[in-house]
Every structure is written in C-alpha cells, then in structure tokens.
GROMACS .gro file of C-alpha atoms in nm:
model
  345
    1MET     CA    1   8.704   3.737   8.094
    2GLY     CA    2   8.364   3.593   7.967
    3LYS     CA    3   8.362   3.312   8.261
    4LYS     CA    4   8.417   3.600   8.523
    5ILE     CA    5   8.095   3.770   8.374
    6LEU     CA    6   7.878   3.468   8.384
    7ILE     CA    7   7.962   3.369   8.697
    8LEU     CA    8   7.867   3.727   8.873
    9LEU     CA    9   7.552   3.692   8.692
   10LEU     CA   10   7.447   3.404   8.810
   11LEU     CA   11   7.532   3.456   9.142
   12PHE     CA   12   7.347   3.773   9.086
   13ALA     CA   13   7.016   3.616   8.987
   14THR     CA   14   7.032   3.351   9.268
   15ILE     CA   15   6.999   3.640   9.543
   16ILE     CA   16   6.747   3.806   9.384
   17SER     CA   17   6.598   3.445   9.294
   18PHE     CA   18   6.642   3.409   9.710
   19VAL     CA   19   6.442   3.734   9.795
   20SER     CA   20   6.164   3.731   9.585
   21CYS     CA   21   6.038   3.417   9.687
   22GLY     CA   22   5.910   3.542  10.021
   23THR     CA   23   6.130   3.294  10.238
   24GLY     CA   24   6.354   3.544  10.410
   25ARG     CA   25   6.604   3.793  10.359
   26LEU     CA   26   6.956   3.831  10.404
   27ILE     CA   27   7.104   4.073  10.644
   28ASP     CA   28   7.439   4.150  10.725
   29ASN     CA   29   7.511   4.061  11.093
   30GLY     CA   30   7.848   4.216  11.176
   31GLY     CA   31   8.025   4.064  10.897
   32LYS     CA   32   7.821   3.764  10.910
   33ILE     CA   33   7.519   3.687  10.699
   34SER     CA   34   7.185   3.576  10.863
   35GLN     CA   35   6.862   3.495  10.740
   36VAL     CA   36   6.554   3.634  10.937
   37PRO     CA   37   6.140   3.521  10.853
   38ALA     CA   38   6.019   3.706  10.565
   39PRO     CA   39   5.742   3.946  10.675
   40SER     CA   40   5.405   3.844  10.707
   41ASN     CA   41   5.140   4.017  10.438
   42ARG     CA   42   4.878   4.050  10.739
   43PHE     CA   43   4.830   4.406  10.853
   44ILE     CA   44   4.914   4.488  11.195
   45PRO     CA   45   4.757   4.802  11.342
   46SER     CA   46   4.978   5.051  11.539
   47GLN     CA   47   4.983   5.011  11.894
   48ASN     CA   48   5.005   5.369  11.950
   49ILE     CA   49   4.711   5.424  11.731
   50ASN     CA   50   4.504   5.179  11.913
   51THR     CA   51   4.599   5.325  12.250
   52GLU     CA   52   4.474   5.683  12.166
   53LYS     CA   53   4.154   5.553  11.954
   54GLU     CA   54   4.093   5.385  12.297
   55LYS     CA   55   4.156   5.749  12.517
   56ASP     CA   56   3.898   5.894  12.306
   57ALA     CA   57   3.640   5.643  12.328
   58PRO     CA   58   3.338   5.747  12.532
   59PHE     CA   59   3.230   5.603  12.844
   60ARG     CA   60   2.949   5.625  13.114
   61PHE     CA   61   2.928   5.546  13.490
   62VAL     CA   62   2.731   5.660  13.788
   63VAL     CA   63   2.773   5.785  14.146
   64MET     CA   64   2.567   5.744  14.458
   65ALA     CA   65   2.670   5.786  14.842
   66ASP     CA   66   2.477   5.693  15.119
   67SER     CA   67   2.292   5.414  15.146
   68ARG     CA   68   2.287   5.306  15.500
   69GLY     CA   69   1.936   5.221  15.651
   70SER     CA   70   1.776   4.980  15.940
   71ASP     CA   71   1.821   4.677  15.758
   72LYS     CA   72   2.142   4.486  15.845
   73GLY     CA   73   2.280   4.815  15.787
   74ILE     CA   74   2.111   4.933  15.497
   75ASN     CA   75   1.842   5.086  15.316
   76THR     CA   76   1.738   4.768  15.087
   77LYS     CA   77   1.450   4.881  14.954
   78ALA     CA   78   1.610   5.205  14.836
   79ILE     CA   79   1.911   5.033  14.678
   80SER     CA   80   1.694   4.779  14.487
   81LYS     CA   81   1.509   5.036  14.339
   82THR     CA   82   1.831   5.288  14.272
   83PHE     CA   83   2.018   4.972  14.028
   84GLU     CA   84   1.620   4.863  13.890
   85SER     CA   85   1.630   5.213  13.778
   86ILE     CA   86   2.059   5.207  13.668
   87LYS     CA   87   1.942   4.870  13.486
   88LYS     CA   88   1.684   5.069  13.235
   89ILE     CA   89   1.945   5.324  13.142
   90ASP     CA   90   2.076   5.304  12.762
   91PRO     CA   91   2.380   5.253  12.753
   92GLN     CA   92   2.450   5.089  13.056
   93PRO     CA   93   2.751   5.248  13.254
   94GLN     CA   94   3.061   5.041  13.289
   95PHE     CA   95   3.089   5.112  13.669
   96ALA     CA   96   2.960   5.271  13.942
   97VAL     CA   97   3.167   5.492  14.182
   98MET     CA   98   3.055   5.516  14.551
   99PRO     CA   99   3.196   5.760  14.811
  100GLY     CA  100   3.107   5.617  15.154
  101ASP     CA  101   2.822   5.584  15.460
  102LEU     CA  102   2.718   5.269  15.247
  103VAL     CA  103   2.603   5.081  15.589
  104GLY     CA  104   2.496   5.266  15.891
  105GLY     CA  105   2.802   5.137  16.087
  106ALA     CA  106   2.903   4.988  16.445
  107GLU     CA  107   3.148   4.952  16.690
  108SER     CA  108   3.289   4.584  16.656
  109TYR     CA  109   3.448   4.443  16.390
  110SER     CA  110   3.221   4.173  16.302
  111GLU     CA  111   2.896   4.385  16.306
  112ILE     CA  112   3.027   4.637  16.074
  113LYS     CA  113   3.171   4.372  15.825
  114ALA     CA  114   2.846   4.159  15.873
  115GLN     CA  115   2.685   4.520  15.705
  116LEU     CA  116   2.978   4.538  15.439
  117LEU     CA  117   2.862   4.189  15.323
  118ASN     CA  118   2.501   4.285  15.305
  119PHE     CA  119   2.535   4.562  15.108
  120LYS     CA  120   2.779   4.371  14.877
  121ASN     CA  121   2.543   4.089  14.831
  122THR     CA  122   2.262   4.341  14.748
  123VAL     CA  123   2.442   4.526  14.525
  124THR     CA  124   2.548   4.242  14.363
  125LYS     CA  125   2.256   4.130  14.237
  126TYR     CA  126   2.231   4.343  14.026
  127TYR     CA  127   2.624   4.425  13.905
  128PRO     CA  128   2.980   4.177  13.945
  129ILE     CA  129   3.133   4.346  14.236
  130ASP     CA  130   3.415   4.416  13.934
  131PHE     CA  131   3.143   4.724  13.903
  132PHE     CA  132   3.181   4.872  14.177
  133TYR     CA  133   3.441   5.130  14.346
  134PRO     CA  134   3.306   5.186  14.680
  135GLY     CA  135   3.441   5.468  14.972
  136PHE     CA  136   3.497   5.497  15.322
  137GLY     CA  137   3.240   5.727  15.515
  138ASN     CA  138   3.226   5.817  15.892
  139HIS     CA  139   2.954   5.544  15.933
  140GLU     CA  140   3.178   5.325  15.821
  141ALA     CA  141   3.463   5.475  16.111
  142SER     CA  142   3.255   5.441  16.347
  143ALA     CA  143   3.451   5.094  16.453
  144GLY     CA  144   3.767   5.308  16.399
  145THR     CA  145   4.048   5.065  16.228
  146ASP     CA  146   3.823   4.777  16.273
  147GLY     CA  147   3.605   4.945  15.996
  148GLU     CA  148   3.865   5.009  15.738
  149LEU     CA  149   4.030   4.663  15.793
  150ALA     CA  150   3.657   4.522  15.725
  151PHE     CA  151   3.653   4.749  15.433
  152GLU     CA  152   3.972   4.567  15.312
  153GLU     CA  153   3.832   4.253  15.340
  154VAL     CA  154   3.487   4.280  15.198
  155PHE     CA  155   3.581   4.461  14.899
  156SER     CA  156   3.919   4.310  14.811
  157GLU     CA  157   3.805   4.307  14.450
  158ILE     CA  158   3.895   4.618  14.403
  159LYS     CA  159   4.168   4.682  14.146
  160ALA     CA  160   4.329   5.021  14.160
  161ASN     CA  161   4.683   5.220  14.300
  162PHE     CA  162   4.659   5.204  14.673
  163LEU     CA  163   4.810   5.412  14.931
  164GLU     CA  164   4.935   5.194  15.221
  165GLY     CA  165   4.841   5.265  15.547
  166TYR     CA  166   4.466   5.318  15.445
  167HIS     CA  167   4.368   4.928  15.409
  168ASN     CA  168   4.231   5.021  15.049
  169THR     CA  169   4.024   5.291  15.109
  170VAL     CA  170   4.226   5.559  14.947
  171TYR     CA  171   4.303   5.445  14.549
  172TYR     CA  172   4.290   5.559  14.228
  173PHE     CA  173   4.252   5.402  13.911
  174ASP     CA  174   4.198   5.512  13.489
  175LYS     CA  175   4.004   5.506  13.258
  176ASN     CA  176   4.068   5.611  12.932
  177ASP     CA  177   4.207   5.978  12.987
  178THR     CA  178   4.033   6.005  13.313
  179ARG     CA  179   4.224   5.947  13.627
  180PHE     CA  180   3.939   5.891  13.944
  181TYR     CA  181   4.087   5.949  14.306
  182MET     CA  182   3.905   5.794  14.583
  183LEU     CA  183   4.020   5.976  14.920
  184ASN     CA  184   3.965   5.883  15.246
  185SER     CA  185   3.798   6.214  15.488
  186ASN     CA  186   3.727   5.991  15.794
  187HIS     CA  187   4.065   5.788  15.832
  188PRO     CA  188   4.099   5.695  16.221
  189GLY     CA  189   4.262   5.993  16.400
  190GLU     CA  190   4.234   6.178  16.051
  191GLY     CA  191   3.834   6.289  16.078
  192HIS     CA  192   3.706   6.555  15.882
  193ILE     CA  193   4.044   6.580  15.655
  194ILE     CA  194   4.210   6.478  15.340
  195SER     CA  195   4.550   6.433  15.526
  196ASP     CA  196   4.890   6.571  15.424
  197ALA     CA  197   4.954   6.155  15.317
  198GLN     CA  198   4.683   6.140  15.082
  199LEU     CA  199   4.806   6.524  14.948
  200ASN     CA  200   5.133   6.424  14.860
  201TRP     CA  201   5.011   6.087  14.753
  202ILE     CA  202   4.804   6.268  14.516
  203LYS     CA  203   5.092   6.499  14.388
  204ALA     CA  204   5.303   6.179  14.341
  205ASN     CA  205   5.029   6.009  14.113
  206THR     CA  206   4.963   6.338  13.917
  207ASP     CA  207   4.964   6.296  13.545
  208THR     CA  208   4.926   6.598  13.371
  209ASN     CA  209   4.848   6.400  13.011
  210LYS     CA  210   4.518   6.327  13.168
  211LYS     CA  211   4.205   6.490  13.022
  212HIS     CA  212   3.950   6.479  13.328
  213ASN     CA  213   4.058   6.433  13.691
  214LEU     CA  214   3.779   6.327  13.889
  215TYR     CA  215   3.786   6.326  14.338
  216PHE     CA  216   3.585   6.116  14.574
  217PHE     CA  217   3.533   6.157  14.917
  218HIS     CA  218   3.263   6.129  15.163
  219GLU     CA  219   3.233   6.450  15.318
  220PRO     CA  220   3.188   6.794  15.128
  221ALA     CA  221   3.489   7.033  15.138
  222PHE     CA  222   3.242   7.287  15.089
  223PRO     CA  223   2.901   7.168  15.252
  224SER     CA  224   2.563   7.367  15.219
  225GLY     CA  225   2.323   7.229  15.489
  226SER     CA  226   2.339   6.985  15.803
  227HIS     CA  227   2.680   6.943  15.799
  228VAL     CA  228   2.819   7.267  15.780
  229GLY     CA  229   3.118   7.261  16.009
  230SER     CA  230   3.123   6.894  16.053
  231SER     CA  231   3.262   6.801  15.706
  232LEU     CA  232   3.640   6.914  15.565
  233ASP     CA  233   3.507   7.260  15.674
  234ALA     CA  234   3.588   7.201  16.013
  235ASN     CA  235   3.985   7.229  15.944
  236GLN     CA  236   3.969   7.514  15.668
  237LEU     CA  237   4.344   7.542  15.638
  238GLN     CA  238   4.368   7.158  15.547
  239ARG     CA  239   4.069   7.181  15.306
  240ASP     CA  240   4.211   7.452  15.167
  241LYS     CA  241   4.543   7.273  15.042
  242PHE     CA  242   4.322   6.991  14.933
  243TRP     CA  243   4.145   7.219  14.657
  244GLU     CA  244   4.447   7.405  14.584
  245ILE     CA  245   4.557   7.040  14.406
  246ILE     CA  246   4.202   7.011  14.305
  247ASP     CA  247   4.189   7.368  14.172
  248GLN     CA  248   4.521   7.308  14.000
  249SER     CA  249   4.485   6.965  13.839
  250VAL     CA  250   4.328   6.942  13.458
  251ASN     CA  251   3.947   6.922  13.397
  252PRO     CA  252   3.860   6.873  13.734
  253ILE     CA  253   3.525   6.811  13.939
  254ALA     CA  254   3.469   6.689  14.319
  255PHE     CA  255   3.226   6.400  14.383
  256CYS     CA  256   3.078   6.369  14.734
  257GLY     CA  257   2.836   6.282  14.990
  258HIS     CA  258   2.733   6.303  15.376
  259GLU     CA  259   2.462   6.582  15.322
  260HIS     CA  260   2.135   6.354  15.234
  261ASN     CA  261   2.054   6.498  14.909
  262TYR     CA  262   2.133   6.608  14.575
  263THR     CA  263   2.362   6.980  14.569
  264ARG     CA  264   2.582   7.159  14.286
  265ARG     CA  265   2.748   7.435  14.376
  266HIS     CA  266   3.080   7.612  14.237
  267ILE     CA  267   3.412   7.647  14.375
  268ASN     CA  268   3.613   7.957  14.227
  269SER     CA  269   3.784   8.276  14.312
  270ASP     CA  270   3.527   8.368  14.522
  271PHE     CA  271   3.665   8.147  14.793
  272ASN     CA  272   4.005   8.298  14.789
  273GLU     CA  273   4.125   8.308  15.188
  274THR     CA  274   4.446   8.377  15.378
  275ILE     CA  275   4.498   8.114  15.658
  276ASN     CA  276   4.774   8.140  15.897
  277GLY     CA  277   4.977   8.375  15.638
  278ARG     CA  278   4.890   8.110  15.362
  279ALA     CA  279   4.727   8.243  15.083
  280PHE     CA  280   4.507   8.079  14.880
  281LYS     CA  281   4.394   8.189  14.534
  282PHE     CA  282   4.156   7.938  14.316
  283SER     CA  283   4.233   8.018  13.936
  284LYS     CA  284   3.970   7.768  13.807
  285LEU     CA  285   3.568   7.727  13.870
  286VAL     CA  286   3.538   7.386  13.997
  287TYR     CA  287   3.177   7.161  14.055
  288GLN     CA  288   3.141   7.030  14.389
  289VAL     CA  289   2.845   6.776  14.319
  290THR     CA  290   2.671   6.638  14.648
  291THR     CA  291   2.502   6.286  14.556
  292GLY     CA  292   2.403   6.242  14.874
  293THR     CA  293   2.184   5.968  14.925
  294PHE     CA  294   1.992   5.642  14.769
  295GLY     CA  295   1.907   5.472  15.109
  296ALA     CA  296   1.980   5.742  15.393
  297PRO     CA  297   1.737   5.972  15.496
  298VAL     CA  298   1.674   6.317  15.334
  299TYR     CA  299   1.833   6.654  15.463
  300LYS     CA  300   1.643   6.941  15.385
  301ASP     CA  301   1.888   7.182  15.556
  302TYR     CA  302   2.034   7.494  15.358
  303THR     CA  303   2.215   7.740  15.520
  304ASP     CA  304   2.534   7.812  15.330
  305LYS     CA  305   2.417   7.954  14.971
  306LYS     CA  306   2.746   8.065  14.840
  307ASN     CA  307   2.785   7.995  14.511
  308VAL     CA  308   2.538   7.724  14.534
  309ASP     CA  309   2.382   7.642  14.148
  310VAL     CA  310   2.122   7.371  14.253
  311PRO     CA  311   1.995   7.441  14.625
  312PRO     CA  312   1.975   7.095  14.788
  313ILE     CA  313   1.683   6.847  14.658
  314PRO     CA  314   1.557   6.620  14.926
  315GLU     CA  315   1.491   6.289  14.666
  316TYR     CA  316   1.678   5.960  14.652
  317HIS     CA  317   1.866   5.978  14.357
  318PHE     CA  318   2.150   5.865  14.150
  319THR     CA  319   2.424   6.068  13.908
  320VAL     CA  320   2.517   5.957  13.549
  321ILE     CA  321   2.826   6.100  13.405
  322ASP     CA  322   2.930   6.043  13.014
  323ILE     CA  323   3.269   6.102  12.902
  324SER     CA  324   3.319   6.190  12.493
  325ASN     CA  325   3.471   6.393  12.276
  326ASN     CA  326   3.670   6.591  12.611
  327LYS     CA  327   3.346   6.663  12.731
  328ILE     CA  328   3.180   6.560  13.070
  329GLN     CA  329   2.779   6.544  13.093
  330ILE     CA  330   2.648   6.527  13.415
  331THR     CA  331   2.269   6.387  13.452
  332VAL     CA  332   2.091   6.344  13.795
  333TYR     CA  333   1.789   6.140  13.848
  334ASN     CA  334   1.568   6.019  14.102
  335LEU     CA  335   1.434   5.696  14.106
  336ASP     CA  336   1.156   5.723  13.939
  337GLY     CA  337   1.400   5.894  13.614
  338LYS     CA  338   1.289   6.213  13.668
  339VAL     CA  339   1.587   6.458  13.551
  340LEU     CA  340   1.699   6.666  13.883
  341ASP     CA  341   1.968   6.829  13.703
  342GLN     CA  342   2.189   6.827  13.393
  343PHE     CA  343   2.518   7.033  13.302
  344GLU     CA  344   2.835   6.973  13.117
  345GLN     CA  345   3.186   7.046  13.170
   0.00000   0.00000   0.00000
C-alpha cells in the first residue's frame, strides 16, 4: 500500500513539474493526450479594441470640384494655387474628393483622355495619385461613353467598391466609421439623374452601423443659381427618390459642384412634395454643400433662395472636413486662406 501511494505522489509531482516549466500544457483530445505550445508572455491587444479605436480616430480630407479651363482642358494656375494652399494646412488632409468637371471636355476619346492626363499630372505634383478620389461631371460626359472609358483608364488607381457598368465613376469607400459614396449624375443616357441602378446599389451597400454617410455627385439636387432646371431638379421625381435615400441614412451630408461658386443650403421637411401620386416626406435637416470651383469661371446667379444658409460666393475655394468625436466640422477657404464659411454637424 505504501509503495502505491509513493508511486502516485511521484507521478503527480512529475506532471506538476512538466506544466510549471513553461514548455507546454497537456490537453485531452478525445481520449488522446496532446501537447500544445505554451502561451507567450507577450501581450497581444484585442483586435476588436484596435478596430474600435481606429473607427473613432479623427481624420481630415478636402473637397473641391470644377477646375476646367483653357490650358489643355484645365485651369493650371488656379489648380496649382489651390494645392499650394492645401499644402499649408496643418494637420494635412489624408485625401481629396473631387465630384466632377475636372476638365473642359471634348468629343473624342483621345482628346478627353489627354485632358484628364493633364489634370492628373498637374495634381500629382502635390500629392500622390492615391490621395485623390475623382468624380465624373457633365464636361467629362461630353465624349459620351468614351469619356467614361478615358476616366476609368486615367484613374485606374482608385481603390474602392465599384458599380458595374459605370466604368469606375460610381463607387464607395470607407474611412473609419464614415462611408463615402461617389455617384454619377451624367452617365450617358442618364443625364441630370442619379439612376435607379445607382439608387439600388446604394441601398444594397448601406451599412446602418456607420456613423456618417457622405454623398458626392456633380449636379446639385437643389441648385440655387445658374443651373436651376439643368441639374437633378430637371427630373424632380428621380431627384426626390435619391434624396429620400439620403434623408433616411445616418448623419448624411451631400457635396456637389456644377454651379461655380460656394453655396450651402439645408434640405428638410420644407421640401416635402407629392409627385405622380407619390408623397416624399423628408424628416432630417441635411446640408447640401456646393463647392463648385477651383478653376472653372465663377457664377454669381442666385435665383432659388429657399433654405439657403450661405448665398453663392463667387470665389475659387476648397472645403476642409474634419471628422472627430462623432462630429463633422466643415471649413471653407478661398485660395488666400480666408474663411468663407464654417459649420458643424
């Protein structure tokens, strides 16, 4: 009996020694004993914690549209001064979003591609190409489908999720907890509208967990001046179907160009209407920011004043957006660094 107790004690001591030495541990694997590596003493932070911290990290980007001109399709002087001004910003933006009319346009594939390449070569003197998220406007569309083909080839570096059939002119990407949608209001055969194909694509790619949803498109949904009647308001039913999606998304803001000035207006229930028996009821206050020229000739027209917070300012400008602590702060500068507008959402 004494020998049996002694043997058991020795066996128990051996097991304890094996585990405590740190070389491994014993597990029961379906009746078989296996050895697995000992855990490292190095602390490995939770991936979920890192992801949450990253989602809440502040970031900055810039928005500008309409830089067409007479220098091989662009206004080189204004573009250069714009990016020289942006270079002085501290902290620096992480990227730029540019919703259309970057060039003057042409009817042939070769000409429109040459203009887009000229634009690309000009802006990449200041930032690398992956800094830019370009959009498609009515002047790029002057070459029809060839304009979209040229756009797709020149800006092949865009990294995003694309809608098929639009040659990389319709896409979305995420930055932290914000989703960015770039849309095409000038697809050949779909002028002055955000098509049903795009609307269905937005719905299919909506993430209700995002804290902000930003929409970029060239032609304003609610123009205030020179392009009243020749923007998305040319088809009010389609416009309202689009705006209904914006209104129903989480913390939305819309950015556009086309009218060559800076204008801000808010869209809310004052714009509710019934079209062809369909009632549109907007429940949110959503800003439409027209940031419409860093090179194209300025427009002063001001004809639709409903809910306009900042009337048209006919100056070259760019818009800086800071997203931090679940808030969006927007500051608009002219090319001399003067603040034209500032607001928070």
